[in-house]
Tab-separated table of C-alpha atoms in Angstrom:
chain	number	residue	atom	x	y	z
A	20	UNK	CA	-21.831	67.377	35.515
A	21	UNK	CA	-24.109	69.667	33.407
A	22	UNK	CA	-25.535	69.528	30.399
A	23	UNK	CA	-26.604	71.899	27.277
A	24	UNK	CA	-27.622	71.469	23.697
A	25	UNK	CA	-25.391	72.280	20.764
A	26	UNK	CA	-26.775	73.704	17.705
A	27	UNK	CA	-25.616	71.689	14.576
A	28	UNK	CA	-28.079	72.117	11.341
A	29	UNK	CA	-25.471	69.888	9.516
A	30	UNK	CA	-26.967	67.753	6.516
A	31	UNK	CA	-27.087	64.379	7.486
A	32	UNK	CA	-25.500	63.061	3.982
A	33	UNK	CA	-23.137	65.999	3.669
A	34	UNK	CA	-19.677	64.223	4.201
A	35	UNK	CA	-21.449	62.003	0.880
A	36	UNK	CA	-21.765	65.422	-0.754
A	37	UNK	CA	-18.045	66.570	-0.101
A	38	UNK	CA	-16.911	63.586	-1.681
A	39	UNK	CA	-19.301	63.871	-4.410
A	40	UNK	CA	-17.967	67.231	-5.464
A	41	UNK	CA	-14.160	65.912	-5.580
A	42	UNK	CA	-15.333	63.355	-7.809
A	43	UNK	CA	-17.131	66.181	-9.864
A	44	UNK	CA	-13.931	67.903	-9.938
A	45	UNK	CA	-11.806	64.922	-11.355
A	46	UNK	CA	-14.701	64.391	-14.323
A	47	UNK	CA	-14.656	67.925	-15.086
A	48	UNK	CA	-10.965	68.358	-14.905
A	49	UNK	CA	-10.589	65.155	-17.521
A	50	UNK	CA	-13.186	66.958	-19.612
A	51	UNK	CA	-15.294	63.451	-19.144
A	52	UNK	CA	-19.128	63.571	-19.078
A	53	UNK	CA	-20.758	60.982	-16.793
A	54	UNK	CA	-24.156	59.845	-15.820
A	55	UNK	CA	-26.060	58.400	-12.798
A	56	UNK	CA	-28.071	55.825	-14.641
A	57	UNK	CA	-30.855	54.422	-12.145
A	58	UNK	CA	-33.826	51.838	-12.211
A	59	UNK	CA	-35.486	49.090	-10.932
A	60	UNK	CA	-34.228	45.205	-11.549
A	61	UNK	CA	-34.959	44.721	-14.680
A	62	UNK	CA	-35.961	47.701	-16.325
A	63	UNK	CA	-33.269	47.346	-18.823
A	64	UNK	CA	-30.067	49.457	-17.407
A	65	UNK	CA	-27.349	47.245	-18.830
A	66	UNK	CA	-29.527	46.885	-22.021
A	67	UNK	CA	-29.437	50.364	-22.637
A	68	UNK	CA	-25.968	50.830	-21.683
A	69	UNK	CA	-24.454	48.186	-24.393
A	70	UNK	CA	-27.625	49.977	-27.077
A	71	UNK	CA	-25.883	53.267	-26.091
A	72	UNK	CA	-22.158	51.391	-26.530
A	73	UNK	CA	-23.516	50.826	-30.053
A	74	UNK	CA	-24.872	53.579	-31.152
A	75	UNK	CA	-22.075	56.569	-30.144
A	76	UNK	CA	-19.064	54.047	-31.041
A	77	UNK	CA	-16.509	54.921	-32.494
A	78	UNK	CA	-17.566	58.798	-31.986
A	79	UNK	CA	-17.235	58.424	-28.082
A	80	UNK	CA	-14.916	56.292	-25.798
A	81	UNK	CA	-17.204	55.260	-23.249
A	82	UNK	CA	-16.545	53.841	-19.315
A	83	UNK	CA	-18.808	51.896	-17.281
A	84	UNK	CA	-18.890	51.415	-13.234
A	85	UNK	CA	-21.252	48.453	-13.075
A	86	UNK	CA	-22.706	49.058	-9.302
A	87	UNK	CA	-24.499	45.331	-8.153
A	88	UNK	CA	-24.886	44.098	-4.546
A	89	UNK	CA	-23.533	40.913	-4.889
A	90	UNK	CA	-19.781	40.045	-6.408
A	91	UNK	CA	-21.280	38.921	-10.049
A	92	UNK	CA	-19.362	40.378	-12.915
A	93	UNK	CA	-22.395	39.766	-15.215
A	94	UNK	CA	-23.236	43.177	-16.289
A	95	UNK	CA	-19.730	44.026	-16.608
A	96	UNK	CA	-18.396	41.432	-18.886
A	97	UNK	CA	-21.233	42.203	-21.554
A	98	UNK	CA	-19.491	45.874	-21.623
A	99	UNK	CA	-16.384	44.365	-21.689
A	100	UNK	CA	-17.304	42.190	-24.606
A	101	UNK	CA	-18.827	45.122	-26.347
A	102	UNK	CA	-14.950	46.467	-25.844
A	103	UNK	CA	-15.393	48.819	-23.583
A	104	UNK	CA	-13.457	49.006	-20.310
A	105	UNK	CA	-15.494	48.572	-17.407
A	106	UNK	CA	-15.039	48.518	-13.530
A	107	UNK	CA	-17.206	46.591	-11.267
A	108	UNK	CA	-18.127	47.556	-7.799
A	109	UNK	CA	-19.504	45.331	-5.082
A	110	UNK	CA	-21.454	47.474	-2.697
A	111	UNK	CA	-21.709	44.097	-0.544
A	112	UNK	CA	-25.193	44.245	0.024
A	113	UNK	CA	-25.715	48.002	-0.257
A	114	UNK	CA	-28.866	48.965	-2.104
A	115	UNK	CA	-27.034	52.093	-3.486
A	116	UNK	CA	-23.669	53.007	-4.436
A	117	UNK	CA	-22.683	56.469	-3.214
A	118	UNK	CA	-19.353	59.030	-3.554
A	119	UNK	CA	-16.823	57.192	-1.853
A	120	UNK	CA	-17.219	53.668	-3.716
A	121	UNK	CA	-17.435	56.170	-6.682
A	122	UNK	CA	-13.803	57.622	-6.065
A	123	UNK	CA	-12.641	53.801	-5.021
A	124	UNK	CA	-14.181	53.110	-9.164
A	125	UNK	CA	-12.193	55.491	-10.509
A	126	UNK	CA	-8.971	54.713	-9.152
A	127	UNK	CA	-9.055	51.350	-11.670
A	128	UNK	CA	-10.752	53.568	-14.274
A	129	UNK	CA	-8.272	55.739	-16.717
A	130	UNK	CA	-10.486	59.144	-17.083
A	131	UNK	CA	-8.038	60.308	-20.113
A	132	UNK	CA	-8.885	57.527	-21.942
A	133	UNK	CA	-12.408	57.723	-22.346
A	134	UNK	CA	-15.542	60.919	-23.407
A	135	UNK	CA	-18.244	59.318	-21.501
A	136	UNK	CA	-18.662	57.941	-18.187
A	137	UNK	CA	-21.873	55.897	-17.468
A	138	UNK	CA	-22.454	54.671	-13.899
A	139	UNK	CA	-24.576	51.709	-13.831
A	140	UNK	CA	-26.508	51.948	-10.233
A	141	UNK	CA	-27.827	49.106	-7.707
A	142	UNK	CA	-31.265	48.366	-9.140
A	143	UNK	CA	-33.667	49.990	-6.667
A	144	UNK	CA	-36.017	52.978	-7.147
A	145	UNK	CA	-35.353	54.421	-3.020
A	146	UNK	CA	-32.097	54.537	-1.932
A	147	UNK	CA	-30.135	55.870	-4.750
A	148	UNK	CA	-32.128	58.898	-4.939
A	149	UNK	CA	-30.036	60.078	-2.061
A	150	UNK	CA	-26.815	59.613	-2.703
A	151	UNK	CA	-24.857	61.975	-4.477
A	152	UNK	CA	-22.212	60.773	-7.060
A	153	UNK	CA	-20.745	64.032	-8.155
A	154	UNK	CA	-22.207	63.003	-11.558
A	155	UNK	CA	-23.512	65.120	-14.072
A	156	UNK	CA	-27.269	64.159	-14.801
A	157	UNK	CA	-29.167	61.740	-13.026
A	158	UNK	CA	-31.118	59.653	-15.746
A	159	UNK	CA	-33.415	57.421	-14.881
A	160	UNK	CA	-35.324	54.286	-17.056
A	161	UNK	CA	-38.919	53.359	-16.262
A	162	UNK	CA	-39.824	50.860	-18.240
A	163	UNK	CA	-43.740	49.989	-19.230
A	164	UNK	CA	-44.162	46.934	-17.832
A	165	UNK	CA	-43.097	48.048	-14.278
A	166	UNK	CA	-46.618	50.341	-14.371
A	167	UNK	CA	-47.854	54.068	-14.574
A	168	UNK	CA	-47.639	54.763	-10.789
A	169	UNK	CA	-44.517	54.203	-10.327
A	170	UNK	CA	-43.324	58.461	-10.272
A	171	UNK	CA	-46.119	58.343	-7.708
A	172	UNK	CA	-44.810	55.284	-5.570
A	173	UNK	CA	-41.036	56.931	-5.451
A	174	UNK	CA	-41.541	60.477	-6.159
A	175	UNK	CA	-37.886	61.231	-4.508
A	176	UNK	CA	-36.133	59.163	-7.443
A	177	UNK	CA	-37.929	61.425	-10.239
A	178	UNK	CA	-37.262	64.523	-8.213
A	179	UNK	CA	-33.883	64.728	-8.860
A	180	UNK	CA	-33.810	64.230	-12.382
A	181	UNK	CA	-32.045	65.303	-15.504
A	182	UNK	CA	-33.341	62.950	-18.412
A	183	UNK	CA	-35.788	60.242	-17.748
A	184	UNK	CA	-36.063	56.866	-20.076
A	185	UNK	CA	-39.022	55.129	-20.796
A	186	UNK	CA	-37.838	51.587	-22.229
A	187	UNK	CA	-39.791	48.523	-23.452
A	188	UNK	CA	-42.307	50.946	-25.715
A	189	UNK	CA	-42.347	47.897	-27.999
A	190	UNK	CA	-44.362	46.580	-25.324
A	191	UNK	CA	-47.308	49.133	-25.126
A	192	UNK	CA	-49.717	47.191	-26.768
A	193	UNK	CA	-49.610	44.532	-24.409
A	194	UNK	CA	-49.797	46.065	-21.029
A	195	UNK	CA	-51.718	48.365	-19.018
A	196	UNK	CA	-50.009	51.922	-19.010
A	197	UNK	CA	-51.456	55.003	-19.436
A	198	UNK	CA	-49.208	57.700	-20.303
A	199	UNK	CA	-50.893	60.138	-19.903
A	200	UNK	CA	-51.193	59.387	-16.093
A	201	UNK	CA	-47.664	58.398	-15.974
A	202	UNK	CA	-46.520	61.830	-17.400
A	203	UNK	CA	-48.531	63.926	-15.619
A	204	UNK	CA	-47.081	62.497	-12.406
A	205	UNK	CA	-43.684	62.907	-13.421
A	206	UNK	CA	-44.796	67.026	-14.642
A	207	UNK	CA	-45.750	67.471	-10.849
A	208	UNK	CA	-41.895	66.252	-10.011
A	209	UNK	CA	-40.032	67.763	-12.487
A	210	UNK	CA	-41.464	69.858	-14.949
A	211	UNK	CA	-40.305	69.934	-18.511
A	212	UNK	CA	-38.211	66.885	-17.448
A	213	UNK	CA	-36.208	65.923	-20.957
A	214	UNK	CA	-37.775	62.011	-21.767
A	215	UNK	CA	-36.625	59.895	-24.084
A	216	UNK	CA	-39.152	56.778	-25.054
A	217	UNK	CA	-36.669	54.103	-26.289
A	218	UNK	CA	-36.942	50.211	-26.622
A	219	UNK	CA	-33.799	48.681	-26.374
A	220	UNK	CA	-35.044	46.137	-28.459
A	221	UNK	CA	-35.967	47.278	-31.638
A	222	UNK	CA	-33.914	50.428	-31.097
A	223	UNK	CA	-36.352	52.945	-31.357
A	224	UNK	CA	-35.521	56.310	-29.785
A	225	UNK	CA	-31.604	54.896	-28.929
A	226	UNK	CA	-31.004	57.237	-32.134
A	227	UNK	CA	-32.629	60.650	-29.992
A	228	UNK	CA	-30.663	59.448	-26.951
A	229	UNK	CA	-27.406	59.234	-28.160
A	230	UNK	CA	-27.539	63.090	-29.670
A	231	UNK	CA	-28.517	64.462	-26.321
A	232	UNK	CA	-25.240	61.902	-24.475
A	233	UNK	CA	-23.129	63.084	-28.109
A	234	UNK	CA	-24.189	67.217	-27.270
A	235	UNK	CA	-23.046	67.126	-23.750
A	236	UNK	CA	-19.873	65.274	-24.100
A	237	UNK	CA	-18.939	68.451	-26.443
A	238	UNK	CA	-19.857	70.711	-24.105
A	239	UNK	CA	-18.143	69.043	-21.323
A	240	UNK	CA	-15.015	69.311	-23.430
A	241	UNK	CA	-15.189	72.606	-24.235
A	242	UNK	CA	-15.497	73.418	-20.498
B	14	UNK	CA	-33.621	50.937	2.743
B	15	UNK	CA	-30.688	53.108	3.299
B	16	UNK	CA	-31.521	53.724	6.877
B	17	UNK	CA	-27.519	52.039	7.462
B	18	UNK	CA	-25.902	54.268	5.709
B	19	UNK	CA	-27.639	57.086	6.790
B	20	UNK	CA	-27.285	56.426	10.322
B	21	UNK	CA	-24.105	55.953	10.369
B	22	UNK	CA	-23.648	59.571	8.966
B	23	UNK	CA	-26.043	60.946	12.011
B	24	UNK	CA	-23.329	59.224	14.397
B	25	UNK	CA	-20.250	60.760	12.690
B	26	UNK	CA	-21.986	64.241	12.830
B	27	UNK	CA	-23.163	63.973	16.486
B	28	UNK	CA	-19.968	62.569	17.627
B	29	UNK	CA	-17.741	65.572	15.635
B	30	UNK	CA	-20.006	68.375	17.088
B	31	UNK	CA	-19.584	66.660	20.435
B	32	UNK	CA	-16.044	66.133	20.640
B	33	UNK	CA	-15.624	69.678	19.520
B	34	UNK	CA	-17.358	70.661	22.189
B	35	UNK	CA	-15.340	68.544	24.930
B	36	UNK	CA	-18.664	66.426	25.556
B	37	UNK	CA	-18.373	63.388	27.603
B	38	UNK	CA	-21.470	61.977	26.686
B	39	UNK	CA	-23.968	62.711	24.308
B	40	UNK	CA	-28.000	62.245	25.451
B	41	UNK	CA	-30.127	63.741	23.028
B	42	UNK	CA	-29.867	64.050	19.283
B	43	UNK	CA	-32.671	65.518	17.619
B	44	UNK	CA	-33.089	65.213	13.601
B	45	UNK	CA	-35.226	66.895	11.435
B	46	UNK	CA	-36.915	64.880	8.552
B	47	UNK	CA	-39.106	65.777	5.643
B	48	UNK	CA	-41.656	63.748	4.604
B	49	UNK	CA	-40.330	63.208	1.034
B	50	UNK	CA	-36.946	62.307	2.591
B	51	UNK	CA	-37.972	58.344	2.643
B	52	UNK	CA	-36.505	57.330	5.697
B	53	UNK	CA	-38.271	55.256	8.639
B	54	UNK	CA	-37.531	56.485	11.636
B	55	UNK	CA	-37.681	52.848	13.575
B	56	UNK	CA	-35.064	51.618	11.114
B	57	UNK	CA	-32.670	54.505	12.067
B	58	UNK	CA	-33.397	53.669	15.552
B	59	UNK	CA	-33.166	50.309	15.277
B	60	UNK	CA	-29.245	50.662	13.788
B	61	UNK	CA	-28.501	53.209	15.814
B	62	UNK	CA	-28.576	50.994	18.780
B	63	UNK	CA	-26.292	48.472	17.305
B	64	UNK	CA	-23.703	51.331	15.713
B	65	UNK	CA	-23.564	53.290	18.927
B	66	UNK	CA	-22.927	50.383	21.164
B	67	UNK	CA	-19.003	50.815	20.711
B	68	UNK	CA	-19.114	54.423	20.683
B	69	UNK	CA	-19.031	55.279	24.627
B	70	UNK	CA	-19.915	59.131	23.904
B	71	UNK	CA	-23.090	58.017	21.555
B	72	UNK	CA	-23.965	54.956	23.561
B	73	UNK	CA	-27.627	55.791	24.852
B	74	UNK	CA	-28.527	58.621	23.285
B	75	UNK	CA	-32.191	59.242	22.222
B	76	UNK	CA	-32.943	60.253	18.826
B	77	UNK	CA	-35.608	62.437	18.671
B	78	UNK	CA	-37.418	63.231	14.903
B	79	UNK	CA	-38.946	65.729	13.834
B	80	UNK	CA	-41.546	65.374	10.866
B	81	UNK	CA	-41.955	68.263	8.465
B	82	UNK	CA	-44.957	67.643	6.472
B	83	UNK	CA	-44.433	67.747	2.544
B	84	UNK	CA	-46.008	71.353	1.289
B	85	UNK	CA	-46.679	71.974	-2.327
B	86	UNK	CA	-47.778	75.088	-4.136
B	87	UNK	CA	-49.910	75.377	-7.089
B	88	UNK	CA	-47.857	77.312	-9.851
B	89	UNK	CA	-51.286	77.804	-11.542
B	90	UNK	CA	-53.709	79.102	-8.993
B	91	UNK	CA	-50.753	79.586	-6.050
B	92	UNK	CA	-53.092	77.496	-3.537
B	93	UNK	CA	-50.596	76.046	-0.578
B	94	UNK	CA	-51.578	72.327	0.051
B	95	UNK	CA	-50.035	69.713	2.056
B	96	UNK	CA	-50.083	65.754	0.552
B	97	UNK	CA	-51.072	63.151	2.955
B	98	UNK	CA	-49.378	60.186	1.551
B	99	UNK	CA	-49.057	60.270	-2.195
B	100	UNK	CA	-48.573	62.939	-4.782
B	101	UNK	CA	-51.405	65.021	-5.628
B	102	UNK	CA	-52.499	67.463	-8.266
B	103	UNK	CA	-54.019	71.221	-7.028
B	104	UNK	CA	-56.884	69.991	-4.705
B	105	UNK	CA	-58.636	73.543	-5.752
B	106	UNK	CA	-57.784	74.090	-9.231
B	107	UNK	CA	-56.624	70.199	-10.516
B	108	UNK	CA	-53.772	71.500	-12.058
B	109	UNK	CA	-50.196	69.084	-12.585
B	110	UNK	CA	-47.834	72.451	-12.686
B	111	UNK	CA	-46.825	72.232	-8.501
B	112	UNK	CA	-43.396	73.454	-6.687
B	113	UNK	CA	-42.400	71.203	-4.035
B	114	UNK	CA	-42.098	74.189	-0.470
B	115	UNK	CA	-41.089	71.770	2.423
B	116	UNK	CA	-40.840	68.292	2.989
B	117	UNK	CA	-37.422	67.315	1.748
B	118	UNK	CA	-35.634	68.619	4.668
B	119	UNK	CA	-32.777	66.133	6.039
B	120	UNK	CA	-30.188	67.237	8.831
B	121	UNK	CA	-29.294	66.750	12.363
B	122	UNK	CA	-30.489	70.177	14.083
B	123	UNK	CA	-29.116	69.690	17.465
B	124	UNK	CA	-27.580	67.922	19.972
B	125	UNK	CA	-27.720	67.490	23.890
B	126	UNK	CA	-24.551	66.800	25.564
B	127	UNK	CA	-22.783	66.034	29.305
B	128	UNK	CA	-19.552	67.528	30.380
B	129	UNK	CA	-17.951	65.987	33.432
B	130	UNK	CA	-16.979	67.881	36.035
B	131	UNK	CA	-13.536	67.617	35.486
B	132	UNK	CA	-13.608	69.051	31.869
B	133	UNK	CA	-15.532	72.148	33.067
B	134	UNK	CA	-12.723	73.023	35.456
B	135	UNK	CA	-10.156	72.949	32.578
């Protein structure tokens, strides 16, 4: 018998990454942008995806994989009502979705057939900050009532950034958030992240929103 | 939350490397985690136990972790700091504009492994 020690320096999520990037491939391939939308329960993710649905219709075909931990189709027959097709994943009590259920989505998803891919991830401000889709920008909603700590609570969520949301500003006047505290704790995460302060419920700033989702589903056509 | 998930990746690596290296048993496994990286160590313990139980070659094995401290540098005044628990702002100048060094580091380094006898005469 002996022993020795193997060097290995092998990221622990990188067989998540690998898949990640084929799944990158097949959305740049199709010309298809997509997004990694994440939040907490409740902050208003299927909200904004049917606000979104309304405002870049009939300019944009849009696609939704509705990520949820238990086998409800909730969230996914509101997009389907709005008329857009949508694919539901059960991560069976997962608290994230990551690549591979991703590439399992898209196998009952036609990529030709739509411009804009939105991925609607498990509620949860932790895990899915790990996991690698092979999406293009991570966009995350924080919405007012939740508090002005939270980019110091789950600073690994905000890291890894491309656009964050702040939703509910209709509520403002009613609850305690200062933010000015809130956005200097997201400025130490990501600096000059690109924020977009929407409500989905009067519709304020979905106008802003959909330009920036409109401008990148050019460019990743022209690509 | 994730610690499942995660684990279960630490086992796939550890087994690979071992296998590739005609192991018969793996002993040690030693990971190195950033601070920032969110993951409890007891939790990835506490799974690995269960996950490795069918896995002769893993079964046993003692994970060892090693903590790398989340650094931060001031882009204003370039002072080096380290956070205890939570975010902070430049503890010498106050300033929000920081770059994160270390911290978010997230891989097995290492592993410790038994050949038999027999395997080493092949």
């Amino acid at each position: 018998m002996s022993t020795s020690r193997i060097t290995v320096v092998e990221k622990i999520l990188s067989a998540n990454d690998q898949v990640a990037e084929q799944n990158r491939a097949r959305f740049d391939q199709a010309g298809v942008f997509t997004i990694n939308l994440m939040a907490s329960p409740g902050a208003g993710k299927t909200s904004l995806i049917l606000e979104t649905i309304r405002a870049v219709v009939p300019d944009l075909r849009v696609g939704v994989i509705e990520g949820d931990t238990a086998p409800v189709t909730i969230d996914a027959d509101k997009i389907t009502e709005a008329g857009m097709p949508a694919v539901q994943i059960n991560t069976g009590g997962d608290c994230h979705l990551d690549a591979v259920m991703i590439s399992y989505g898209l196998q009952q998803l036609n990529l030709e057939e739509i411009d804009l891919l939105i991925v609607e991830n498990v509620g949860n401000l932790v895990c899915p900050a790990a996991f690698n889709l092979g999406t293009h920008a991570n966009v995350l909603i924080a919405s007012v009532p939740e508090g002005d700590d939270k980019p110091y609570k789950y600073p690994n969520i905000y890291r890894n950034l491309e656009v964050l949301i702040i939703n509910k500003t209709d509520l403002l006047p009613y609850v305690r958030f200062n933010m000015d505290y809130f956005r200097q704790g997201v400025e130490m995460l990501n600096p000059g992240l690109q924020t977009f302060p929407v409500s989905c419920t009067t519709g304020e700033g979905i106008e802003q929103w959909a330009a920036w989702l409109k401008s990148k589903v050019q460019n990743a056509k022209q690509k | 939350m994730h610690e499942l998930a995660v684990t279960e990746s630490i086992l796939n690596i550890a087994e690979k490397h071992a296998v590739q290296a005609g192991a018969s048993k793996i002993t040690d496994i030693y990971i190195t985690l950033g601070q920032l990286s969110s993951i409890v160590d007891d939790s990835v313990q506490f799974y690995w136990d269960i996950i490795s139980a069918d896995k002769p070659i893993c079964q046993g094995a003692a994970l060892h972790f090693q903590r790398i401290p989340a650094r931060l540098v001031c882009l204003a005044c370039a002072h080096e700091y380290e956070i205890p628990t939570e975010l902070e702002p430049c503890p010498q100048c106050g300033s929000f504009q920081v770059k994160v060094l270390a911290g978010e580091e997230f891989w097995v380094d290492s592993i410790e492994i038994e050949k038999s006898d027999e395997e080493l005469a092949l």
